[in-house]
């Protein structure tokens, strides 16, 4: 199961719909300071269910919605979609027969989030269950945020143990 | 369960022992348990960069800590290869020699894991098979441009 | 005393307003008080990188935060130039354009302040008038070697 | 008042005496990871009176004494000396007439520190008083440790106020 694309619209600095195509197993993202690179990582963690604003560098969950720029007005909604290539059928259960799996999250300014799996409305729990056992999740070892790489080294022994258990 | 934790611990320990010297060009690292019982003991990392004594991790340098953390994360990936791994400027504290070793390991691990990595470092950009450039030609608004490595180096300087 | 705090606040605010746009190539930043009374109110930084709205500092990027912090530290130095300033890889999160602006300001500030800075960045190395290389030819033991810039670039790659 | 040299002996990875000459107002320090660059900054903060081991990345104050390497035995003492060029007489009071001012700290494994000003034994308080009003000190804004540059941005308003007061 590979991530084939990330589609952002209204999420943080990505006010216009943008699709990031991940065409191989070694994709580099680059650009000047403040252009929106780490926002892409925030988008992936958000769509997988991240529920704490502080973990998305914001003060409120509505901080993920484009709040305007010098020339643009704020918008009312943010949406992020992850599309996985499941051709090998790695994701089991009900999803094994789907060649592509799409996970999408939508939020508007009143704060209520909606989740979708392959276009069908579902609960947040369905999304977290989909990723269970794959090692993925909003705070998984698979996503290393900016400046946090040394966190595993500074962790206390019981935190490191919890880190390993998550991977088991 | 106890058996599962034991298996996890032993496999990550073995992979850490294998990966650390490859990233550091020598030295060794391993996991240690802080208690007897597998089910509730804590886990610590013991690391000895090449030519140094085994010391407390807190005395390690910024680059040594980052590299040790990468070795551990990659060891966990060998145990349970999540579908993708996203790395946000983990190579920022590294010197050129370590960036080189990091890039080579990244390329090797990419046979089983998809890596999506943010970097300002030209040597790491060259490891990528595809590059996505993020720009704000319209101030405050992020867009994507496809770039090749030569262009990428120029883009980083805009 | 109140008068002294007011003077400090106003002068650092003025220098922050002057230095921020020079480091960012535009935009503006200033200090704001969180209360009425100068003697016990808190102080916050308001910053607006070029082309963006004034937003909470926490939403800023890694590089934007580092550069804003440099602007504040340098503003404080203009108020009370301590004899020297030591900077440990503050340019690590910066892209090439910001590293360039940082280096130019460093060179200008050095007329009144002595800067001792650690860097892996070739562009910042070139700002230095003297370079001290630290090596561990004997593993685990630090020694000093004098280097010139070309040699420095090679040393960083060892 | 400019810093003209730093002399380390037995301090962290600088087991053999080393003198860092600061020949101008723009001195760059470079070298591979783990070679001892940040240890130089720790040395400066230590000699100015830093008393918390955790602020020197150690667990005990004796962690500043060279603890051995693959080929070298530990030593029993660490010493750091800062030599300032005071030709302009910027440091007032009793020190105004000295063209050079040396501040030195010595510690051995039993933990007791000794301070020296221009070669004469003194108390820690004499050293902190020497730097009072110059903006220098073990935790001064003048020394930005590795990875800490963004700390001023993440500070709470009352912390930022304290930061400004120190500089006043
Ligand atoms: N809700 C929002 N609406 C508009 N812009 C936003 C929003 N949230 C964050 N931003 C903007 O996104 C920018 C930060 O982007 P990001 O952290 O992705 O930068 P980056 O490319 O990672 O940069 P660096 O190389 O410095 O780490 C900030 O300048 C901020 O103003
Ligand atoms: N008391 C001590 N005795 C011997 N070696 C020590 C002692 N304290 C620290 N060290 C060694 O110093 C090294 C760290 O040095 P330092 O943090 O200065 O590196 P650096 O040059 O800043 O590297 P980086 O570029 O990664 O930040 C560690 O490898 C550590 O083993
Ligand atoms: Mg970033
Ligand atoms: Mg360092």
XYZ file of C-alpha atoms and ligand atoms in Angstrom:
716
model
C 0.000 0.000 0.000
C 1.657 3.189 -1.201
C 0.481 6.760 -0.833
C -0.200 7.932 -4.363
C -1.464 11.478 -3.819
C -2.431 14.117 -1.266
C -5.139 16.599 -2.219
C -5.474 19.801 -0.145
C -8.090 22.539 -0.485
C -8.496 25.427 1.943
C -6.080 23.736 4.337
C -3.699 26.279 5.925
C -1.766 28.089 3.183
C -3.175 25.810 0.426
C -6.269 27.934 -0.268
C -6.609 26.743 -3.902
C -6.961 22.981 -4.476
C -3.530 21.386 -4.846
C -2.657 17.757 -5.580
C 0.748 16.437 -4.498
C 1.516 13.420 -6.695
C 3.830 10.873 -5.069
C 5.195 9.124 -8.104
C 7.807 6.908 -6.433
C 9.253 5.705 -3.127
C 11.669 8.618 -2.867
C 9.859 11.925 -3.052
C 11.622 15.134 -1.971
C 9.629 18.239 -1.021
C 11.456 21.528 -1.155
C 11.004 25.270 -1.270
C 11.873 28.442 0.597
C 11.084 29.122 4.269
C 7.380 29.589 5.024
C 6.147 28.347 1.645
C 4.013 25.518 3.052
C 6.145 22.332 3.174
C 5.440 21.417 6.825
C 1.780 22.290 6.233
C 1.647 19.258 3.928
C 2.780 17.032 6.803
C 0.241 18.682 9.118
C -2.413 17.896 6.487
C -1.541 14.196 6.492
C -1.644 13.988 10.302
C -4.900 15.944 10.389
C -6.719 13.713 7.920
C -5.633 10.654 9.920
C -7.513 12.020 12.894
C -5.286 14.485 14.761
C -7.587 16.233 17.202
C -5.319 18.599 19.188
C -4.845 22.078 17.706
C -1.508 22.479 19.490
C -0.121 19.456 17.625
C -0.933 21.304 14.381
C 0.871 24.435 15.608
C -2.466 26.218 16.060
C -4.497 27.512 18.965
C -7.894 26.298 17.737
C -8.917 23.593 15.285
C -10.184 26.270 12.924
C -6.562 27.419 12.474
C -6.259 24.706 9.810
C -8.667 26.625 7.560
C -7.071 29.224 5.283
C -7.331 32.475 7.234
C -6.418 34.883 4.427
C -3.305 36.533 3.055
C -2.370 40.067 2.022
C -4.526 39.640 -1.115
C -6.962 36.829 -0.336
C -9.957 36.549 1.960
C -10.345 33.695 4.462
C -12.363 30.674 3.346
C -14.954 28.694 5.274
C -13.766 25.122 4.786
C -10.674 22.936 4.725
C -10.440 19.547 3.092
C -7.625 17.020 2.758
C -7.738 13.693 0.923
C -5.158 10.902 0.959
C -5.341 8.390 -1.875
C -3.573 5.067 -1.346
C -2.676 2.559 -4.023
C -3.863 -0.760 -2.569
C -3.261 -2.883 -5.686
C -1.442 -5.528 -3.610
C -4.452 -5.788 -1.315
C -2.356 -5.077 1.738
C -5.162 -3.370 3.546
C -7.273 -6.323 4.583
C -10.853 -6.772 5.629
C -13.588 -4.977 3.772
C -11.046 -2.935 1.808
C -8.996 -5.743 0.341
C -10.855 -5.654 -2.961
C -10.364 -1.942 -3.618
C -7.401 -0.993 -5.797
C -7.462 2.559 -4.501
C -8.484 3.758 -1.071
C -9.299 7.367 -0.356
C -9.477 8.886 3.114
C -10.845 12.388 3.354
C -11.562 14.867 6.149
C -13.568 18.071 5.876
C -14.039 20.819 8.460
C -15.837 24.148 8.446
C -15.612 27.101 10.767
C -18.164 25.748 13.256
C -15.606 23.031 14.050
C -17.478 19.874 13.065
C -15.354 17.429 11.067
C -16.648 14.962 8.501
C -14.717 11.883 7.437
C -15.096 9.951 4.172
C -13.760 6.570 3.068
C -13.836 6.091 -0.706
C -16.351 8.877 -0.946
C -18.750 7.479 1.651
C -19.312 9.339 4.874
C -17.946 7.477 7.914
C -16.866 8.072 11.513
C -13.424 9.089 12.757
C -13.203 5.644 14.358
C -13.527 3.974 10.969
C -10.478 5.899 9.776
C -8.380 5.054 12.839
C -9.423 1.402 12.523
C -8.418 1.384 8.855
C -4.866 2.314 9.835
C -4.668 0.047 12.893
C -1.765 -2.356 12.655
C -0.234 -0.595 9.647
C 1.977 1.593 11.842
C 0.233 4.732 10.569
C -1.676 7.277 12.641
C -1.598 10.989 13.534
C 1.233 10.520 16.034
C 2.946 7.507 14.573
C 6.698 6.901 14.452
C 6.240 7.040 10.679
C 5.890 10.844 10.686
C 8.788 12.883 12.091
C 7.831 16.543 12.493
C 10.266 19.397 12.021
C 12.697 19.723 14.912
C 11.361 16.588 16.623
C 13.860 13.975 15.444
C 15.810 14.081 18.709
C 12.622 13.589 20.740
C 13.060 9.814 20.727
C 16.501 10.258 22.295
C 15.280 12.594 25.029
C 12.337 10.318 25.890
C 12.152 8.633 29.305
C 12.481 4.815 29.356
C 8.735 4.246 29.790
C 7.990 6.590 26.842
C 10.446 4.690 24.667
C 8.744 1.466 25.646
C 5.358 2.892 24.583
C 6.933 3.928 21.280
C 8.036 0.318 20.667
C 4.672 -1.098 21.670
C 2.946 1.089 19.083
C 5.128 -0.435 16.425
C 4.593 -4.007 17.548
C 1.524 -10.032 25.488
C 4.932 -10.850 26.886
C 6.019 -12.921 23.907
C 5.102 -10.200 21.421
C 6.938 -7.513 23.364
C 10.001 -9.751 23.640
C 9.989 -10.327 19.906
C 9.568 -6.603 19.182
C 12.344 -5.646 21.582
C 14.789 -8.226 20.207
C 14.177 -7.408 16.569
C 14.415 -3.635 16.993
C 17.548 -4.125 19.093
C 19.119 -6.275 16.372
C 18.254 -3.774 13.632
C 19.538 -0.850 15.716
C 22.823 -2.714 16.172
C 23.016 -3.160 12.403
C 21.967 0.344 11.336
C 23.840 2.558 13.830
C 27.367 1.714 12.533
C 26.189 2.226 8.977
C 24.949 5.733 9.761
C 27.929 6.686 11.916
C 30.594 4.906 9.881
C 31.437 2.787 12.933
C 30.643 2.586 16.661
C 27.727 0.624 18.098
C 24.335 1.035 19.771
C 21.847 -1.264 21.408
C 18.705 -1.299 23.555
C 18.739 -2.017 27.271
C 15.909 -2.835 29.670
C 15.594 -0.879 32.894
C 13.778 -3.700 34.744
C 13.383 -7.466 34.900
C 9.862 -7.924 33.667
C 9.390 -7.462 29.943
C 5.817 -6.291 30.390
C 6.514 -3.179 32.443
C 10.241 -2.392 32.235
C 11.344 0.799 30.488
C 13.665 0.799 27.467
C 16.816 2.879 27.038
C 19.223 3.357 24.157
C 22.950 2.804 24.701
C 25.100 4.442 22.052
C 28.833 4.680 21.427
C 29.817 6.846 18.440
C 33.097 5.724 16.832
C 36.142 6.355 19.058
C 34.153 7.474 22.069
C 33.248 5.896 25.378
C 29.740 4.701 26.006
C 28.214 7.726 27.674
C 24.934 9.246 28.588
C 22.899 10.207 25.562
C 22.441 13.712 26.931
C 26.148 14.524 26.371
C 25.913 13.634 22.692
C 26.027 16.433 20.164
C 23.034 17.733 18.191
C 24.051 15.822 15.076
C 24.880 12.622 16.973
C 21.462 12.646 18.661
C 19.625 13.210 15.389
C 21.542 10.414 13.681
C 20.939 8.007 16.577
C 17.223 8.832 16.432
C 17.173 8.123 12.691
C 18.833 4.743 13.350
C 16.108 3.875 15.855
C 13.217 5.029 13.642
C 14.622 3.051 10.709
C 15.070 0.000 12.985
C 11.389 0.223 13.932
C 10.499 0.480 10.246
C 12.335 -2.756 9.553
C 10.143 -4.441 12.169
C 6.847 -2.985 10.947
C 7.225 -1.186 7.620
C 4.374 1.336 7.699
C 3.263 2.138 4.121
C 5.035 5.486 4.122
C 7.448 7.561 6.212
C 7.454 11.359 6.277
C 10.604 13.153 7.415
C 10.673 16.931 7.962
C 14.248 18.263 7.711
C 15.764 15.496 9.854
C 19.067 16.113 8.029
C 19.313 19.760 9.159
C 21.794 19.105 12.052
C 23.987 16.712 10.042
C 27.396 17.465 8.520
C 28.168 16.456 4.963
C 29.628 13.063 5.763
C 26.584 12.057 7.828
C 24.167 13.487 5.260
C 25.843 11.217 2.710
C 25.445 8.098 4.841
C 21.860 9.069 5.682
C 21.027 9.471 1.986
C 22.503 6.092 1.076
C 20.472 4.340 3.781
C 17.333 6.193 2.723
C 17.790 4.944 -0.813
C 18.256 1.351 0.403
C 15.265 1.420 2.784
C 13.095 2.804 -0.024
C 12.914 -0.670 -1.525
C 10.363 -1.539 1.160
C 9.127 1.808 2.437
C 7.936 4.956 0.648
C 9.800 8.042 1.869
C 8.438 11.575 1.585
C 11.077 13.947 2.879
C 11.428 17.719 3.248
C 14.985 19.009 2.988
C 17.056 22.139 2.256
C 20.140 19.993 1.691
C 21.300 19.566 -1.906
C 22.872 16.160 -1.226
C 19.559 14.804 0.103
C 17.601 16.336 -2.796
C 19.764 14.295 -5.141
C 18.582 11.082 -3.474
C 14.989 11.796 -4.500
C 13.521 10.156 -7.589
C 10.848 12.850 -7.771
C 10.858 16.360 -6.468
C 7.834 18.480 -5.595
C 8.541 22.174 -5.213
C 6.257 24.283 -3.026
C 6.207 27.984 -3.845
C 4.333 31.115 -2.837
C 4.575 33.086 -6.082
C 1.317 34.637 -4.907
C 2.316 35.716 -1.384
C 0.637 33.712 1.348
C -0.751 31.117 -1.083
C 0.999 27.749 -1.479
C 1.150 26.060 -4.862
C 3.048 23.150 -6.291
C 5.534 23.102 -9.135
C 7.340 20.107 -10.559
C 11.089 20.581 -10.402
C 14.222 18.760 -11.413
C 17.298 18.726 -9.185
C 19.142 21.553 -10.916
C 16.035 23.701 -10.800
C 15.453 22.618 -7.210
C 18.782 23.993 -6.100
C 17.836 27.298 -7.750
C 14.345 27.276 -6.186
C 15.775 26.876 -2.705
C 17.660 30.063 -3.279
C 14.659 32.167 -4.342
C 12.094 51.453 37.438
C 9.189 52.336 35.156
C 11.089 54.897 33.111
C 13.926 52.468 32.438
C 11.577 49.688 31.344
C 9.713 52.095 29.072
C 12.948 53.186 27.446
C 14.078 49.572 26.971
C 10.729 48.526 25.526
C 10.572 51.454 23.100
C 14.124 51.085 21.854
C 13.934 47.311 21.337
C 10.573 47.784 19.603
C 12.053 50.389 17.270
C 15.060 48.209 16.427
C 12.853 45.140 15.882
C 10.762 47.188 13.446
C 13.950 48.149 11.607
C 15.662 44.736 11.559
C 12.765 42.365 10.785
C 12.160 43.645 7.200
C 15.898 43.525 6.524
C 16.069 39.858 7.506
C 12.833 38.868 5.752
C 13.222 41.123 2.707
C 9.966 42.878 3.658
C 7.069 42.509 6.101
C 7.028 44.002 9.582
C 7.191 43.125 13.276
C 6.749 44.983 16.537
C 6.348 44.476 20.277
C 3.009 44.705 22.055
C 2.190 44.972 25.757
C -0.347 42.581 27.254
C -1.326 44.977 30.057
C -1.574 48.639 31.000
C 1.125 48.971 33.578
C 4.659 48.948 32.224
C 6.038 47.451 35.400
C 4.130 44.176 35.320
C 2.634 43.729 31.861
C 3.904 40.920 29.643
C 5.450 41.501 26.230
C 4.512 39.751 22.988
C 5.946 39.842 19.485
C 3.665 40.629 16.535
C 5.091 39.525 13.203
C 3.919 39.661 9.611
C 6.229 37.997 7.085
C 6.004 39.581 3.611
C 2.658 38.895 1.855
C 1.054 37.246 4.845
C -1.542 38.279 7.378
C -0.544 39.102 10.915
C -1.067 35.775 12.600
C -0.196 33.872 15.696
C 3.506 33.185 15.966
C 2.800 29.498 16.546
C 1.601 29.063 12.916
C 4.866 30.429 11.545
C 7.256 27.994 9.908
C 10.507 26.745 11.462
C 12.610 29.114 9.384
C 10.308 32.084 9.963
C 10.432 31.564 13.728
C 14.215 31.305 13.770
C 14.598 34.449 11.673
C 12.136 36.393 13.855
C 14.076 35.308 16.926
C 17.338 36.498 15.356
C 15.697 39.883 14.652
C 14.717 40.187 18.321
C 18.126 39.106 19.675
C 19.880 41.557 17.366
C 17.424 44.310 18.421
C 18.354 43.672 22.065
C 22.035 43.849 21.111
C 21.513 47.289 19.617
C 20.123 48.436 22.972
C 22.868 46.884 25.105
C 25.750 45.562 23.007
C 27.217 42.846 25.206
C 30.951 42.442 24.456
C 30.363 39.262 22.433
C 27.582 37.125 21.001
C 27.825 33.363 20.535
C 25.475 31.704 18.043
C 25.255 27.902 17.749
C 23.899 26.909 14.316
C 21.078 29.470 14.323
C 21.172 29.361 10.501
C 20.355 25.631 10.319
C 16.603 26.100 9.551
C 17.134 28.903 7.020
C 16.928 28.623 3.225
C 19.606 30.145 1.047
C 17.936 33.517 0.572
C 17.477 33.994 4.327
C 21.001 32.734 5.070
C 22.265 35.450 2.726
C 20.319 38.211 4.482
C 21.374 36.864 7.883
C 25.046 36.889 6.859
C 24.869 40.475 5.612
C 23.314 41.682 8.859
C 25.869 39.741 10.891
C 28.666 41.483 9.034
C 27.091 44.900 9.665
C 26.409 44.270 13.370
C 30.011 43.100 13.808
C 31.144 46.725 13.731
C 29.916 47.027 17.329
C 29.643 43.444 18.549
C 32.035 40.487 18.397
C 30.317 37.414 16.884
C 31.499 33.862 17.488
C 29.300 31.536 15.444
C 29.104 27.804 14.811
C 27.766 26.841 11.387
C 27.679 24.001 8.820
C 26.551 26.439 6.134
C 29.123 27.425 3.532
C 27.522 30.832 2.905
C 27.801 31.739 6.599
C 31.395 30.446 6.775
C 32.277 32.947 4.090
C 31.119 35.824 6.314
C 33.766 34.952 8.907
C 37.037 36.872 9.000
C 38.677 34.034 10.904
C 37.799 30.366 11.019
C 38.614 27.922 13.795
C 38.242 24.284 12.870
C 37.570 21.715 15.586
C 38.614 18.148 14.782
C 38.850 14.799 16.468
C 41.760 13.279 14.512
C 42.383 11.338 17.722
C 38.920 9.877 18.307
C 37.116 11.386 21.301
C 39.708 14.154 21.751
C 38.975 17.681 20.473
C 41.721 19.804 19.008
C 41.858 23.015 17.078
C 43.180 23.628 13.592
C 43.356 26.919 11.736
C 41.479 26.734 8.455
C 40.735 28.918 5.495
C 37.332 28.927 3.822
C 38.192 26.493 1.035
C 39.734 24.102 3.535
C 36.747 24.660 5.821
C 34.339 23.430 3.215
C 36.480 20.302 2.856
C 36.735 19.835 6.653
C 32.930 19.920 7.013
C 32.811 17.014 4.619
C 35.266 14.777 6.465
C 35.941 44.858 25.716
C 36.473 41.980 23.263
C 36.986 38.300 24.004
C 40.502 37.564 22.827
C 40.906 33.867 23.748
C 39.333 30.842 25.404
C 41.618 28.298 27.015
C 40.217 24.824 27.833
C 41.965 21.958 29.613
C 40.272 18.764 30.693
C 36.879 20.311 29.886
C 34.574 17.780 28.189
C 36.203 16.507 25.001
C 39.112 19.014 25.279
C 41.337 16.742 27.395
C 44.602 18.380 26.187
C 44.981 22.144 26.725
C 43.571 24.039 23.749
C 43.497 27.800 23.132
C 40.845 29.231 20.807
C 42.182 32.566 19.530
C 39.454 35.045 18.573
C 41.326 37.285 16.215
C 38.455 39.472 14.983
C 34.788 40.349 15.381
C 33.650 37.613 12.989
C 34.927 34.238 14.068
C 33.384 31.075 12.604
C 33.759 27.704 14.355
C 33.266 24.602 12.250
C 33.864 20.905 12.123
C 32.068 17.569 11.776
C 29.278 16.361 14.065
C 30.377 15.499 17.588
C 33.832 17.085 17.302
C 33.392 19.522 20.199
C 32.022 22.831 18.811
C 29.086 23.190 21.215
C 31.391 22.113 24.048
C 33.238 25.407 23.495
C 30.005 27.308 24.122
C 29.300 25.187 27.203
C 32.792 26.089 28.420
C 32.086 29.812 28.154
C 28.788 29.505 30.015
C 30.402 27.314 32.674
C 33.238 29.701 33.428
C 30.716 32.544 33.806
C 29.110 30.650 36.647
C 26.621 28.142 35.196
C 25.698 25.918 38.122
C 23.063 23.506 36.729
C 24.431 20.299 35.175
C 21.321 19.934 32.999
C 22.071 23.266 31.316
C 25.442 21.806 30.297
C 23.770 18.702 28.859
C 25.078 16.611 31.758
C 23.600 14.791 34.715
C 26.179 15.864 37.298
C 28.584 18.783 37.436
C 31.472 16.341 37.127
C 30.239 15.568 33.572
C 32.243 18.592 32.440
C 35.505 16.825 33.282
C 36.969 14.691 30.495
C 35.631 11.186 31.154
C 37.864 9.258 28.746
C 37.720 8.045 25.178
C 38.457 4.782 23.411
C 42.196 5.411 23.931
C 42.446 7.910 26.786
C 41.821 7.656 30.524
C 39.575 10.102 32.386
C 41.259 13.082 34.048
C 40.623 14.572 37.461
C 40.225 18.253 36.676
C 38.640 20.665 34.208
C 39.701 24.270 33.712
C 38.478 27.034 31.417
C 39.883 30.548 31.133
C 38.401 33.514 29.239
C 40.785 36.352 28.433
C 39.217 39.704 27.557
C 40.962 42.617 25.866
C 39.967 45.624 28.012
C 42.234 48.181 26.325
C 39.342 50.662 26.047
C 38.755 50.372 29.787
C 35.109 49.419 29.251
C 34.997 47.298 32.343
C 34.813 49.900 35.046
C 35.557 49.922 38.746
C 38.623 48.174 40.042
C 39.317 46.600 36.662
C 39.413 49.740 34.529
C 43.221 49.967 34.639
C 43.828 46.413 33.422
C 44.420 46.011 29.689
C 43.617 42.295 29.882
C 41.179 40.575 32.179
C 41.217 36.849 32.749
C 38.379 34.879 34.288
C 39.087 31.270 35.163
C 37.178 28.389 36.725
C 38.610 25.097 37.929
C 36.773 22.010 39.166
C 37.901 18.571 40.304
C 36.002 15.364 40.780
C 34.893 16.181 44.343
C 32.777 18.968 42.807
C 34.266 22.058 44.417
C 34.838 24.907 41.984
C 37.519 27.567 42.251
C 37.293 30.915 40.478
C 40.185 33.222 39.575
C 40.245 36.830 38.334
C 43.567 37.792 36.740
C 45.185 34.855 38.460
C 43.943 35.712 41.945
C 41.521 33.392 43.681
C 38.051 34.940 44.117
C 34.432 33.946 44.761
C 31.797 33.058 42.165
C 29.999 36.260 43.168
C 33.002 38.348 42.116
C 32.761 36.869 38.629
C 29.017 37.442 38.303
C 29.488 41.014 39.558
C 32.232 41.599 37.004
C 29.770 40.842 34.184
C 26.827 42.681 35.726
C 25.454 45.339 33.395
C 27.512 44.125 30.427
C 24.717 41.845 29.191
C 26.918 38.757 29.732
C 26.191 35.832 32.012
C 25.676 32.050 31.878
C 22.093 32.402 30.570
C 22.331 35.730 28.833
C 20.632 36.634 25.534
C 24.177 36.960 24.186
C 24.626 33.180 23.983
C 22.197 31.216 21.827
C 22.571 27.461 22.364
C 22.080 24.887 19.629
C 18.413 24.403 18.750
C 17.298 27.144 21.155
C 16.945 30.090 18.758
C 13.171 29.715 18.527
C 12.831 29.656 22.312
C 12.343 33.443 22.450
C 9.387 33.068 20.073
C 7.746 30.296 22.101
C 8.197 32.175 25.387
C 5.164 33.393 27.344
C 4.680 37.175 27.609
C 6.022 37.374 31.167
C 9.129 35.404 30.143
C 9.740 37.757 27.234
C 9.432 40.670 29.623
C 12.069 39.141 31.910
C 14.308 38.697 28.874
C 14.045 42.420 28.106
C 14.642 43.419 31.716
C 17.903 41.468 31.739
C 19.076 43.525 28.796
C 18.051 46.858 30.271
N -4.737 28.753 8.403
C -3.773 29.345 7.687
N -4.109 30.219 6.726
C -3.149 30.834 5.988
N -1.830 30.619 6.135
C -1.459 29.760 7.081
C -2.382 29.071 7.898
N -1.696 28.275 8.757
C -0.397 28.464 8.491
N -0.250 29.355 7.487
C 1.005 29.855 6.932
O 1.856 28.829 6.561
C 3.213 29.230 6.751
C 4.031 28.130 7.364
O 4.190 27.139 6.484
P 5.122 25.907 6.775
O 5.358 25.740 8.220
O 4.604 24.767 6.016
O 6.494 26.414 6.086
P 7.719 25.545 5.600
O 7.674 25.463 4.115
O 7.754 24.286 6.339
O 8.968 26.462 5.982
P 10.371 26.157 6.715
O 11.346 25.773 5.640
O 10.732 27.467 7.341
O 10.166 25.099 7.715
C 3.214 30.389 7.708
O 3.841 31.485 7.138
C 1.767 30.647 7.992
O 1.474 31.995 7.886
N 33.078 14.934 29.916
C 33.301 14.508 28.691
N 34.372 13.755 28.417
C 34.626 13.321 27.164
N 33.859 13.614 26.094
C 32.772 14.372 26.308
C 32.439 14.863 27.595
N 31.308 15.593 27.490
C 30.941 15.549 26.199
N 31.811 14.815 25.489
C 31.753 14.483 24.049
O 31.583 15.633 23.262
C 30.818 15.307 22.117
C 29.801 16.389 21.814
O 30.409 17.499 21.415
P 29.620 18.760 20.868
O 28.229 18.747 21.373
O 30.444 19.941 21.139
O 29.629 18.433 19.284
P 29.400 19.460 18.097
O 30.716 19.728 17.471
O 28.640 20.606 18.584
O 28.552 18.591 17.071
P 27.210 18.916 16.212
O 27.674 19.508 14.906
O 26.602 17.563 16.008
O 26.347 19.820 16.988
C 30.070 14.052 22.395
O 30.357 13.094 21.435
C 30.516 13.640 23.768
O 30.844 12.295 23.799
Mg 8.936 23.483 7.833
Mg 26.743 21.276 18.355
